[in-house]
Amino acid sequence: MLRICCVALLAALVIPTPSHAQTNSPKKRLVVIVVPGLRADDLREPWLKWLLERVPLGAAGWMNARTARSADPHSHSEQAAYLTLGTGSRSTAGPYARIVNSETLSRLRQDNSRLDHSVAIGALGDYLQANGLTTSVQGAADDTSLDHSGLLIAMNSSGTVREDLSDVGNWLSSSRQDWEPDPAEAPYGLLQLFVGDSVSDLKTDVRLVIFGDIVRADRYERLSLPAIASKQRTRALRQLSIGFLIADLNRKPNPPHHPTLYILLAPCPADSAPACDRLAPIMMWGDGVRPGLLTSPSTRTPGLVTNTDFLPTVAAYFGLKPPKGAVGRPMTVVPLPATGKWEHWWRRLRRLPTLERIAGPTPEQWASMHDRWYSQSRKQSVFGGLPTIQALLIIIGIVLAGRRYPTTQRPNDLTTLPLSILPLALLILPVFSPDSLIGSGGLLAVTLLFAAGTAYWKPKIAPRLAVWSLGVLVLVSTLDLLTGANLMRQAWMSYSVMEGARYYGLGNEYAGALFGAMMVLSAAWLQGGGIKRWPVVLAAWGFCIAVIGLPAFGADAGDFLGAAIGVGAAGIVWRRGRLRARDLALILAAAVLLLGALVLFDLSRGTGEQSHIARAIGSGGILNIALRKAALNGYLLLHSVWSLGLIAAIYGFWRLWRGAESRLGIAFDADRGMRGAVTGLASGTVALLLLNDSGIVAASECLMLAYAGLKLLTTKAQSADDSPVTSSPAA
């Protein structure tokens, strides 16, 4: 008996007794309201006034809804957007996935197995069930046939939402109600209304509510007259607002409080939105959400998140680690400053605290963010670095250089100087350009024509203008990367919010332009007796390369390595006069060590701040990244217009080396500064081509810009008195 008492006493001391806070701690709930078909202009509608009054109480933003690239023409369908939310990885699906059954699951696995990355069908459902969380789905977006695409978000790998939910087969029994006296006036004769328990139901941990009236009106718009279509959409928006009101009135305060997070989102842009629009509205309020703009480490842009951030956000809300191999990052909130822009900067300079707004964005501000990004992305898509124009400028310049003219002025630089200043123009002009696409194009055209006219009428200053523009390009780009890449985000030769390939840091287009500019500037600064300045030039380029590679600034490992290899090869030639085979091995070893140090620094940071390379190391996906880069480069080589620019630049360099109109070959043999620059350019271009996922883009822009600069430095551009523009190379 004494032994039993001792054991019981020891157990009481060793085994912790649950505290009162633990036993009575409320269980978190998540309610996701999916509103397919919601557009930016709907946010300004008066019928959403009550709904949008919740925005100041929470956070709002826009979600990039890009899905996987696929040969299937339906790869960007609504079903692909639903599936991407549920898998946490860009997925592909088609209208066949409106109904989920064994045949659908088999086809989904087959289609997504052909992608260049892994997709776990049913990842969110499996993850929630493995952690003891229950889910349910209510509502649908039926039209002439059933549309239960909402299942693709919350289903598990078996295609079910909850194995213990007996009524999941008939979702619409409690969610579809006749709202108008004559439902025949509704799109497809179907109406839906939230009941209170649909939104505020606390019986399951995760609740998905699909509101299909807006998307039904959107689909029916092309089958009806404009006045009727407008009336149907207005009625759908009104029902959404009233449904939220009913849910709010039916919420019972007497039962034990459950902290609840609400997420309202559209899975993808509406069918009636422009084809290039890939932004969908998203809003969060409730437990732990402060007013402001939604963002995530995936975008580092206030007001912008990605659809792959949805799954990690759900995991983070319940205090769980993100699933292994998750691509996105948990969403966070950035508060809005209460002061004006200039006062905000004045406070920062004076180191005074910045006041924060106690409210989130207004509906007008929320919609205006989309309009601004859409306008910006249209310009980036139309101009896009103008690779075809750059290639044509090279070819036209070669043709003009081979012709004889009766006057003493030869228009050799008529096309070369515009080509030299184009990257800087595409970086700076968006700040001053009008909103219209035609006005922006006109401003760019005037700038290039002015450069061409200057090169024709004042040929002596063309090389000087080219060197100055390239120097300003490197300086401004480096400072921009150090201060948040605000210019890079809106540049017309850069990444796009709509494309979703890159949201911050340095893109491949400007990475190639910066390295090409470095080599041209080196050739200009180290001519003749200037070779003694090579340590200073090497140190300056080393700093720029570090900014390109650091995750907090440029965050571009491929371009970092390519530029480091090129500058290293140039530095050896500047010091010794030639490059040996063993020097190449030393350069590669140093580049690998630099990359290793960069990766170690990246791994030391928090999971939410790590780049995709550091996360791939943790999940064993480095080989997958390498294969994806090689596959994308092979595709771009055969399908991208940048390949045309690469071919034109290579041919232009051959003409510069062998043609009678230039002195590049002579300068290479006689001038060590030029020799190092050309050697570094060749080495770095090959490295950029092999180490980047869009190496064709980086190598093409690098060679086209370097061709223009070196041609201006080495070509005998004659003036009226037949005097050379540039000084002769030093022996």
XYZ file of C-alpha atoms in Angstrom:
731
model
C 0.000 0.000 0.000
C 2.832 2.337 0.870
C 4.468 1.558 -2.480
C 1.263 2.447 -4.346
C 0.973 5.773 -2.515
C 4.585 6.629 -3.338
C 4.047 5.892 -7.022
C 0.897 8.015 -7.074
C 2.709 10.910 -5.355
C 5.618 10.687 -7.796
C 3.245 10.686 -10.756
C 1.478 13.758 -9.411
C 4.799 15.585 -9.137
C 6.205 14.534 -12.527
C 3.142 14.697 -14.791
C 2.094 18.359 -15.276
C -1.517 19.144 -14.581
C -3.212 21.173 -17.340
C -3.687 24.753 -16.247
C -7.030 26.496 -16.320
C -5.876 28.554 -19.278
C -4.961 25.414 -21.144
C -8.147 23.515 -20.510
C -10.371 26.472 -21.278
C -8.302 28.000 -24.102
C -10.599 28.714 -27.067
C -10.009 26.794 -30.246
C -9.254 28.828 -33.336
C -11.547 28.779 -36.360
C -11.017 29.810 -39.959
C -13.757 30.894 -42.364
C -12.829 31.327 -46.027
C -15.416 33.067 -48.193
C -14.680 32.367 -51.853
C -16.344 34.826 -54.245
C -15.449 33.879 -57.828
C -16.095 36.577 -60.410
C -15.399 39.545 -58.117
C -13.666 42.413 -59.989
C -11.883 45.619 -59.042
C -14.745 47.806 -60.254
C -17.162 45.884 -57.986
C -15.363 47.363 -54.970
C -16.714 50.796 -55.902
C -20.348 49.621 -56.145
C -22.709 51.090 -53.497
C -24.258 47.688 -52.807
C -20.956 46.542 -51.318
C -20.838 49.495 -48.949
C -21.659 47.483 -45.844
C -19.219 44.748 -46.796
C -16.391 47.178 -47.545
C -16.941 48.970 -44.261
C -15.170 45.944 -42.823
C -12.012 46.850 -44.730
C -10.912 49.501 -42.180
C -11.221 46.790 -39.523
C -8.893 44.446 -41.366
C -6.369 44.198 -44.172
C -6.892 44.117 -47.927
C -4.769 43.498 -50.976
C -4.507 41.720 -54.309
C -3.519 38.134 -54.949
C -1.591 37.061 -58.028
C -3.608 34.084 -59.320
C -1.077 32.764 -61.818
C -1.233 28.989 -62.273
C 1.171 26.510 -63.863
C 2.383 26.966 -67.435
C 1.053 24.121 -69.526
C 0.355 23.228 -73.153
C -3.291 22.791 -72.162
C -5.271 25.871 -73.322
C -7.346 25.612 -70.116
C -4.284 25.635 -67.838
C -5.265 29.099 -66.512
C -8.865 28.071 -65.880
C -10.836 28.750 -62.734
C -10.324 25.144 -61.657
C -6.527 25.548 -61.906
C -6.792 28.558 -59.573
C -8.821 26.564 -57.044
C -6.348 23.683 -57.190
C -3.358 26.013 -56.724
C -4.896 27.361 -53.517
C -5.312 23.812 -52.205
C -1.897 22.445 -53.218
C 0.233 25.475 -52.359
C 2.011 25.097 -55.707
C 1.102 26.384 -59.156
C -1.089 23.689 -60.653
C -2.957 22.952 -63.835
C -6.544 21.803 -64.288
C -9.398 22.218 -66.726
C -13.200 22.397 -66.737
C -13.259 18.634 -66.269
C -12.473 19.316 -62.585
C -15.837 21.007 -61.934
C -16.909 17.666 -60.470
C -14.421 15.776 -58.309
C -14.482 12.003 -58.603
C -11.964 9.205 -59.056
C -11.626 9.895 -62.772
C -11.012 13.594 -62.118
C -8.356 12.827 -59.490
C -6.568 10.499 -61.862
C -6.466 13.109 -64.623
C -5.352 15.837 -62.220
C -2.406 13.730 -61.087
C -1.532 12.876 -64.667
C -1.645 16.474 -65.921
C 0.325 17.884 -62.991
C 2.974 15.150 -63.157
C 4.120 16.663 -66.488
C 5.028 19.997 -64.867
C 8.586 20.991 -64.007
C 7.767 21.028 -60.287
C 5.957 18.735 -57.897
C 2.260 19.237 -57.094
C 0.644 17.387 -54.183
C -3.048 16.965 -55.019
C -5.130 17.442 -51.854
C -2.219 18.883 -49.873
C -4.305 21.250 -47.727
C -6.927 18.649 -46.819
C -4.307 16.031 -45.913
C -2.372 18.589 -43.896
C -5.399 19.738 -41.889
C -6.577 16.201 -41.191
C -3.086 15.095 -40.151
C -3.114 17.859 -37.530
C -6.572 16.969 -36.223
C -8.480 19.830 -37.866
C -11.905 19.381 -39.416
C -13.126 21.042 -42.614
C -16.391 21.643 -44.418
C -17.498 23.262 -47.672
C -20.803 24.924 -48.469
C -22.046 26.517 -51.674
C -21.282 26.072 -55.353
C -21.088 27.981 -58.648
C -23.422 25.862 -60.804
C -24.684 27.176 -64.127
C -26.000 24.845 -66.845
C -24.101 22.037 -65.121
C -22.750 21.304 -61.665
C -19.673 23.240 -60.580
C -18.200 22.030 -57.299
C -14.714 23.397 -57.980
C -14.532 24.641 -54.395
C -13.710 21.101 -53.343
C -10.299 21.481 -54.995
C -9.232 23.855 -52.223
C -10.055 21.838 -49.127
C -10.186 18.227 -50.354
C -7.645 15.631 -49.315
C -5.749 13.320 -51.645
C -8.803 11.025 -51.765
C -11.023 13.807 -53.099
C -13.142 14.223 -49.964
C -13.475 17.152 -47.593
C -14.260 15.336 -44.362
C -14.643 11.617 -44.047
C -16.888 12.069 -41.022
C -19.183 14.673 -42.632
C -22.324 12.875 -43.696
C -24.055 15.736 -45.528
C -21.153 16.875 -47.725
C -22.745 15.348 -50.816
C -25.586 17.870 -50.939
C -23.972 21.268 -50.428
C -26.749 23.328 -51.931
C -29.515 21.997 -49.704
C -28.886 24.728 -47.131
C -27.184 27.415 -49.205
C -29.359 27.951 -52.310
C -32.582 29.838 -51.719
C -34.993 31.723 -53.954
C -34.255 35.392 -53.314
C -36.362 37.148 -55.946
C -40.053 36.460 -56.643
C -39.201 35.278 -60.139
C -35.950 33.249 -60.079
C -36.241 32.840 -63.849
C -34.723 36.338 -64.149
C -31.587 35.137 -62.383
C -28.599 33.877 -64.407
C -29.303 30.269 -65.371
C -32.350 30.444 -63.056
C -30.149 29.938 -59.946
C -29.936 32.144 -56.868
C -27.887 31.753 -53.714
C -28.010 33.467 -50.360
C -25.825 33.101 -47.321
C -27.623 32.039 -44.198
C -26.143 33.048 -40.881
C -24.563 29.725 -40.061
C -22.806 29.584 -43.445
C -20.263 32.217 -42.469
C -20.227 32.063 -38.676
C -20.574 28.291 -38.273
C -18.219 27.106 -35.526
C -18.851 23.368 -35.844
C -15.714 22.814 -37.943
C -12.233 24.257 -37.652
C -12.012 25.339 -41.297
C -15.137 26.427 -43.139
C -15.209 27.242 -46.874
C -18.236 29.096 -48.227
C -18.543 29.405 -52.012
C -20.743 32.303 -53.177
C -21.557 31.640 -56.822
C -24.049 34.353 -57.798
C -21.452 36.858 -59.026
C -19.625 34.370 -61.235
C -22.961 33.147 -62.613
C -23.831 36.729 -63.567
C -20.371 37.115 -65.077
C -20.744 33.988 -67.224
C -24.275 34.924 -68.267
C -23.228 38.436 -69.322
C -22.302 37.391 -72.862
C -25.723 35.747 -73.283
C -27.821 38.777 -72.298
C -28.306 42.450 -73.114
C -26.024 44.961 -71.324
C -28.855 46.437 -69.222
C -29.991 42.998 -68.039
C -26.401 41.888 -67.376
C -25.789 45.003 -65.252
C -28.984 44.389 -63.288
C -28.070 40.770 -62.611
C -24.562 41.672 -61.416
C -25.913 44.427 -59.150
C -28.385 41.979 -57.629
C -25.588 39.468 -57.004
C -23.459 42.111 -55.262
C -26.463 43.137 -53.151
C -27.083 39.537 -52.116
C -23.460 39.184 -51.094
C -23.728 42.259 -48.856
C -27.045 41.221 -47.327
C -25.713 37.730 -46.789
C -22.882 39.148 -44.702
C -25.367 41.248 -42.781
C -27.474 38.181 -41.979
C -24.379 36.297 -40.885
C -23.379 39.185 -38.620
C -26.850 39.430 -37.027
C -27.064 35.683 -36.458
C -23.728 35.465 -34.678
C -24.476 34.362 -31.107
C -22.324 35.973 -28.387
C -23.487 33.646 -25.599
C -21.521 30.458 -26.463
C -17.821 30.358 -25.539
C -15.869 32.703 -27.792
C -13.872 31.092 -30.570
C -11.177 33.307 -32.116
C -12.065 33.349 -35.811
C -10.099 34.533 -38.821
C -12.078 35.502 -41.920
C -10.557 35.471 -45.404
C -12.549 36.704 -48.384
C -11.007 36.117 -51.793
C -11.688 35.521 -55.445
C -9.746 32.469 -56.658
C -8.863 34.160 -59.958
C -9.834 37.211 -62.042
C -13.351 37.228 -63.453
C -14.063 35.836 -66.913
C -14.997 39.364 -67.996
C -11.625 40.776 -66.862
C -8.903 41.372 -69.489
C -6.903 38.298 -70.466
C -3.660 39.760 -69.085
C -5.212 40.516 -65.675
C -4.135 37.962 -63.052
C -4.915 39.856 -59.857
C -7.820 38.826 -57.639
C -9.070 40.696 -54.533
C -8.355 39.304 -51.072
C -9.336 40.612 -47.639
C -8.688 39.388 -44.079
C -10.229 40.413 -40.767
C -10.896 38.926 -37.386
C -8.519 37.199 -34.991
C -5.067 38.812 -34.922
C -5.496 40.941 -38.066
C -4.601 44.604 -37.755
C -5.639 47.277 -40.273
C -3.390 47.768 -43.277
C -2.246 46.151 -46.502
C -1.627 42.458 -47.002
C 1.842 41.387 -48.079
C 4.182 38.411 -47.754
C 7.910 37.624 -48.062
C 7.062 36.155 -51.475
C 6.386 39.627 -52.882
C 7.849 42.131 -50.404
C 5.253 44.500 -51.857
C 2.549 46.138 -49.691
C -0.876 45.172 -51.002
C 0.323 42.158 -53.000
C 0.396 38.428 -52.177
C 0.396 35.233 -54.240
C -2.042 32.333 -54.352
C 0.719 29.996 -53.121
C 0.806 32.058 -49.884
C -2.690 30.862 -48.947
C -1.727 27.399 -47.650
C 1.226 28.624 -45.496
C -1.054 31.343 -44.103
C -3.595 28.745 -42.993
C -0.818 26.709 -41.381
C 0.645 29.749 -39.609
C -2.746 30.777 -38.235
C -3.158 27.440 -36.490
C 0.429 27.581 -35.216
C 1.659 24.787 -37.482
C 4.835 24.519 -39.504
C 4.334 24.945 -43.264
C 4.175 21.658 -45.192
C 7.451 20.343 -46.538
C 8.221 21.837 -49.929
C 5.752 24.720 -49.565
C 6.492 27.456 -52.093
C 4.622 30.402 -50.571
C 5.093 32.281 -47.311
C 2.555 33.332 -44.649
C 0.791 36.618 -45.302
C 1.451 39.565 -43.023
C 0.037 43.074 -42.687
C 1.793 46.383 -43.363
C 0.112 49.373 -41.682
C -0.653 52.462 -43.728
C 1.186 55.696 -42.845
C -1.120 58.454 -41.650
C 1.007 61.292 -42.988
C 1.547 62.484 -46.540
C 4.421 61.241 -48.630
C 6.704 64.240 -48.101
C 5.948 64.508 -44.397
C 6.603 60.787 -44.084
C 10.086 61.204 -45.578
C 10.725 64.290 -43.434
C 9.920 62.282 -40.326
C 12.271 59.517 -41.445
C 15.119 61.995 -42.011
C 14.496 63.555 -38.590
C 14.218 60.055 -37.048
C 10.766 60.849 -35.733
C 8.204 58.065 -35.245
C 5.885 57.577 -38.206
C 2.233 57.719 -37.230
C 0.162 54.743 -38.285
C -3.393 54.784 -39.482
C -5.937 53.041 -37.330
C -7.819 52.024 -40.460
C -7.080 49.982 -43.541
C -7.404 51.129 -47.144
C -10.654 52.613 -48.354
C -12.539 50.799 -51.146
C -11.286 53.405 -53.612
C -7.668 52.889 -52.517
C -8.129 49.129 -52.712
C -9.442 49.298 -56.276
C -6.882 51.929 -57.311
C -4.019 49.605 -56.388
C -5.286 47.131 -58.968
C -5.741 49.838 -61.614
C -2.201 51.112 -61.079
C -0.635 47.653 -61.300
C -2.707 46.756 -64.346
C -1.653 49.926 -66.183
C 1.973 49.361 -65.215
C 1.909 45.729 -66.325
C 0.406 46.621 -69.709
C 3.343 48.918 -70.404
C 5.833 46.288 -69.239
C 4.161 43.744 -71.493
C 4.045 45.984 -74.574
C 7.537 47.446 -74.258
C 9.197 44.557 -72.382
C 12.755 45.664 -73.143
C 11.948 45.867 -76.877
C 14.285 42.997 -77.873
C 13.017 43.016 -81.459
C 13.663 46.764 -81.776
C 17.134 46.334 -80.307
C 17.943 43.550 -82.801
C 16.654 45.691 -85.688
C 18.782 48.638 -84.533
C 21.862 46.411 -84.658
C 21.035 45.103 -88.132
C 20.188 48.570 -89.489
C 23.409 49.944 -88.040
C 25.423 47.216 -89.760
C 23.703 47.930 -93.081
C 24.275 51.680 -92.775
C 27.933 51.184 -91.846
C 28.576 49.255 -95.071
C 27.188 51.914 -97.397
C 29.022 54.857 -98.966
C 27.696 58.384 -98.547
C 28.514 61.518 -100.545
C 28.778 63.661 -97.426
C 31.504 63.574 -94.828
C 29.017 62.604 -92.121
C 28.536 58.854 -91.948
C 25.480 57.792 -89.858
C 27.350 54.940 -88.176
C 26.017 55.908 -84.721
C 22.486 56.726 -85.836
C 21.174 53.492 -84.295
C 23.987 52.713 -81.850
C 23.477 55.598 -79.422
C 19.710 54.923 -78.995
C 20.604 51.317 -78.281
C 23.072 52.446 -75.591
C 20.602 54.642 -73.710
C 17.550 52.371 -74.064
C 17.962 50.457 -70.738
C 18.335 53.730 -68.820
C 15.316 55.203 -70.593
C 13.202 52.143 -69.766
C 14.231 52.514 -66.116
C 13.701 56.267 -65.686
C 10.833 57.163 -68.026
C 8.084 55.253 -66.110
C 8.439 57.811 -63.323
C 7.463 60.647 -65.684
C 5.246 58.835 -68.174
C 1.479 59.427 -68.483
C -1.018 56.719 -67.593
C -1.995 56.004 -71.178
C -0.138 53.400 -73.174
C 0.014 55.627 -76.270
C 1.397 58.563 -74.305
C 4.090 56.406 -72.704
C 5.056 54.969 -76.070
C 5.249 58.465 -77.523
C 7.543 59.620 -74.716
C 9.860 56.656 -75.306
C 9.864 57.226 -79.071
C 10.755 60.926 -78.656
C 13.642 59.992 -76.348
C 15.106 57.485 -78.808
C 14.646 59.844 -81.775
C 16.412 62.600 -79.860
C 19.340 60.246 -79.227
C 19.445 59.267 -82.898
C 19.376 62.903 -83.983
C 22.142 63.780 -81.554
C 24.299 60.939 -82.874
C 23.744 62.079 -86.462
C 24.286 65.829 -86.063
C 26.860 65.685 -83.234
C 28.803 62.440 -83.829
C 31.773 63.576 -81.723
C 29.786 63.480 -78.475
C 28.065 60.135 -79.154
C 30.696 57.984 -77.348
C 30.715 60.384 -74.415
C 26.919 60.268 -74.120
C 26.970 56.471 -74.282
C 29.557 56.220 -71.488
C 27.675 58.699 -69.317
C 24.333 56.918 -69.818
C 25.870 53.551 -68.931
C 27.521 55.018 -65.849
C 24.231 56.536 -64.707
C 22.505 53.194 -65.366
C 24.893 51.307 -63.069
C 24.788 53.993 -60.373
C 21.015 54.448 -60.345
C 20.333 50.701 -60.487
C 22.667 49.980 -57.564
C 21.161 52.741 -55.431
C 17.674 51.561 -56.364
C 18.426 47.992 -55.259
C 19.800 49.309 -51.962
C 16.623 51.310 -51.314
C 13.940 48.755 -52.182
C 14.026 48.455 -56.004
C 11.192 50.938 -56.500
C 12.390 51.830 -60.000
C 12.952 48.184 -60.946
C 9.379 47.282 -60.008
C 7.884 49.703 -62.516
C 10.612 49.664 -65.192
C 9.538 48.770 -68.727
C 12.306 46.188 -69.024
C 11.654 44.299 -65.838
C 9.446 41.780 -64.075
C 5.683 42.258 -63.979
C 3.187 41.972 -61.144
C 0.829 40.151 -63.504
C 3.419 37.644 -64.706
C 4.376 36.739 -61.145
C 7.857 35.478 -62.073
C 9.642 37.982 -59.806
C 8.320 40.662 -57.460
C 11.484 42.218 -56.031
C 15.234 42.404 -56.523
C 16.946 42.308 -59.904
C 15.478 40.689 -63.009
C 17.478 38.978 -65.725
C 16.989 41.818 -68.206
C 18.680 44.438 -66.065
C 21.201 41.943 -64.718
C 22.479 41.471 -68.269
C 22.356 45.222 -68.928
C 24.328 46.022 -65.769
C 27.085 43.528 -66.526
C 27.352 44.702 -70.144
C 27.525 48.309 -68.932
C 30.283 47.412 -66.458
C 32.463 45.972 -69.206
C 31.932 48.938 -71.558
C 32.703 51.391 -68.749
C 35.841 49.412 -67.909
C 37.027 49.649 -71.514
C 36.375 53.413 -71.518
C 38.009 54.140 -68.162
C 41.077 51.923 -68.550
C 42.177 53.026 -72.022
C 45.886 53.770 -72.404
C 47.365 55.080 -69.160
C 44.092 54.521 -67.345
C 44.992 50.845 -66.861
C 46.570 51.843 -63.538
C 43.067 52.415 -62.195
C 42.044 48.761 -62.545
C 42.038 48.010 -58.750
C 39.545 50.840 -58.185
C 37.348 49.631 -61.055
C 37.521 46.053 -59.769
C 36.517 47.144 -56.253
C 33.579 49.162 -57.601
C 32.289 46.237 -59.641
C 32.774 43.934 -56.658
C 30.452 46.132 -54.600
C 27.847 46.205 -57.367
C 28.000 42.421 -57.734
C 27.498 41.979 -53.981
C 24.363 44.135 -54.177
C 23.114 42.002 -57.082
C 23.494 38.784 -55.090
C 22.513 39.697 -51.531
C 19.006 38.355 -50.725
C 17.971 41.646 -49.134
C 18.753 43.639 -52.297
C 19.198 42.070 -55.735
C 18.483 38.476 -54.639
C 19.686 37.020 -57.948
C 22.180 34.207 -57.438
C 22.531 33.287 -61.122
C 23.381 36.824 -62.208
C 25.629 37.230 -59.168
C 27.709 34.238 -60.235
C 27.767 35.222 -63.905
C 28.901 38.777 -63.184
C 31.461 37.563 -60.622
C 33.014 35.157 -63.149
C 33.139 37.844 -65.842
C 34.658 40.527 -63.601
C 37.128 38.016 -62.179
C 38.342 37.065 -65.655
C 38.643 40.738 -66.613
C 40.582 41.521 -63.420
C 43.166 38.820 -64.138
C 43.758 40.185 -67.639
C 44.036 43.748 -66.333
C 46.674 42.607 -63.854
C 48.647 40.058 -65.876
C 47.781 40.867 -69.455
C 46.374 37.440 -70.337
C 44.126 34.666 -69.027
C 45.447 31.141 -68.505
C 43.510 27.899 -68.185
C 44.292 27.499 -64.493
C 43.020 31.023 -63.911
C 39.599 29.903 -65.094
C 39.615 27.126 -62.495
C 40.518 29.632 -59.781
C 37.718 31.946 -60.893
C 35.168 29.127 -60.800
C 36.382 28.033 -57.349
C 36.118 31.596 -56.034
C 32.619 31.950 -57.518
C 31.519 28.721 -55.835
C 32.909 29.921 -52.492
C 31.082 33.228 -52.868
C 27.861 31.405 -53.679
C 28.359 29.133 -50.678
C 28.824 32.131 -48.392
C 25.696 33.717 -49.853
C 23.665 30.547 -49.311
C 24.936 30.192 -45.724
C 23.869 33.757 -45.043
C 20.489 32.988 -46.595
C 20.079 29.842 -44.491
C 20.860 31.802 -41.320
C 17.802 33.984 -41.838
C 14.258 33.145 -40.831
C 12.237 30.729 -42.943
C 9.914 33.470 -44.093
C 12.811 35.590 -45.378
C 14.797 32.864 -47.146
C 15.091 32.736 -50.916
C 13.848 29.805 -52.986
C 17.407 28.402 -53.149
C 17.767 28.166 -49.360
C 14.328 26.593 -49.062
C 15.195 24.140 -51.842
C 18.311 23.038 -49.958
C 16.192 22.221 -46.951
C 13.756 20.172 -49.044
C 16.248 18.599 -51.463
C 15.023 20.532 -54.487
C 18.318 21.897 -55.850
C 18.388 19.382 -58.690
C 14.819 20.303 -59.562
C 15.794 23.998 -59.765
C 18.742 23.184 -62.052
C 16.600 21.053 -64.355
C 13.887 23.707 -64.469
C 16.447 26.372 -65.416
C 17.836 24.204 -68.211
C 14.366 23.377 -69.529
C 13.301 27.036 -69.528
C 16.480 28.124 -71.307
C 15.910 25.489 -73.980
C 12.354 26.690 -74.472
C 13.374 30.361 -74.678
C 16.122 29.584 -77.158
C 13.544 28.314 -79.658
C 10.529 30.468 -78.814
C 11.670 33.808 -77.372
C 12.305 36.967 -79.405
C 15.327 37.523 -77.173
C 17.064 34.812 -79.196
C 16.846 37.130 -82.199
C 18.660 39.819 -80.220
C 21.319 37.329 -79.122
C 21.983 36.240 -82.705
C 22.089 39.832 -83.945
C 24.531 40.845 -81.199
C 26.844 37.907 -81.928
C 26.846 38.798 -85.611
C 27.492 42.456 -84.744
C 30.504 41.495 -82.624
C 31.847 39.376 -85.447
C 31.611 42.415 -87.720
C 33.309 44.579 -85.091
C 36.117 42.048 -84.797
C 36.626 41.334 -88.495
C 34.963 44.244 -90.275
C 36.945 47.025 -91.899
C 34.823 49.733 -90.238
C 35.991 49.004 -86.692
C 39.142 48.622 -84.640
C 37.966 46.170 -81.936
C 40.491 43.497 -82.932
C 43.310 46.034 -83.059
C 42.311 47.526 -79.708
C 42.128 44.048 -78.165
C 45.735 43.315 -79.126
C 47.117 46.746 -78.281
C 45.189 47.870 -75.183
C 45.105 45.847 -71.961
C 41.999 47.636 -70.678
C 40.032 46.699 -73.788
C 41.443 43.163 -73.730
C 40.303 42.605 -70.161
C 36.873 44.072 -70.828
C 36.268 41.878 -73.894
C 37.589 38.762 -72.101
C 35.394 39.431 -69.084
C 32.411 40.120 -71.334
C 32.797 36.783 -73.125
C 33.296 34.807 -69.881
C 30.463 36.500 -68.027
C 28.003 36.191 -70.905
C 28.538 32.429 -71.105
C 28.087 32.177 -67.323
C 24.894 34.275 -67.431
C 23.556 32.027 -70.173
C 24.208 28.800 -68.261
C 23.414 29.818 -64.686
C 20.082 31.646 -65.112
C 16.639 30.224 -65.689
C 16.201 32.973 -68.307
C 19.828 33.002 -69.381
C 18.854 33.764 -72.988
C 17.330 37.047 -71.812
C 20.310 38.053 -69.658
C 22.935 37.099 -72.252
C 21.050 38.779 -75.089
C 20.607 42.116 -73.296
C 24.222 42.014 -72.110
C 25.656 41.483 -75.592
C 23.350 43.973 -77.328
C 24.220 46.768 -74.901
C 27.931 45.901 -74.896
C 27.966 45.809 -78.696
C 26.539 49.318 -78.867
C 28.987 50.709 -76.312
C 32.101 49.068 -77.715
C 31.191 50.065 -81.247
C 30.980 53.702 -80.190
C 34.345 53.410 -78.441
C 36.181 51.752 -81.312
C 34.516 52.898 -84.542
C 36.056 55.769 -86.496
C 33.050 58.097 -86.407
C 34.199 60.896 -88.664
C 33.245 64.503 -88.403
C 33.484 67.183 -91.080
C 37.236 67.533 -90.589
C 37.702 63.742 -90.567
C 39.040 63.707 -86.994
C 38.540 60.590 -84.838
C 36.142 60.772 -81.931
C 38.081 58.576 -79.542
C 41.730 58.621 -78.688
C 43.905 55.963 -80.200
C 44.571 52.955 -77.992
C 47.779 52.987 -76.010
C 50.385 50.420 -76.872
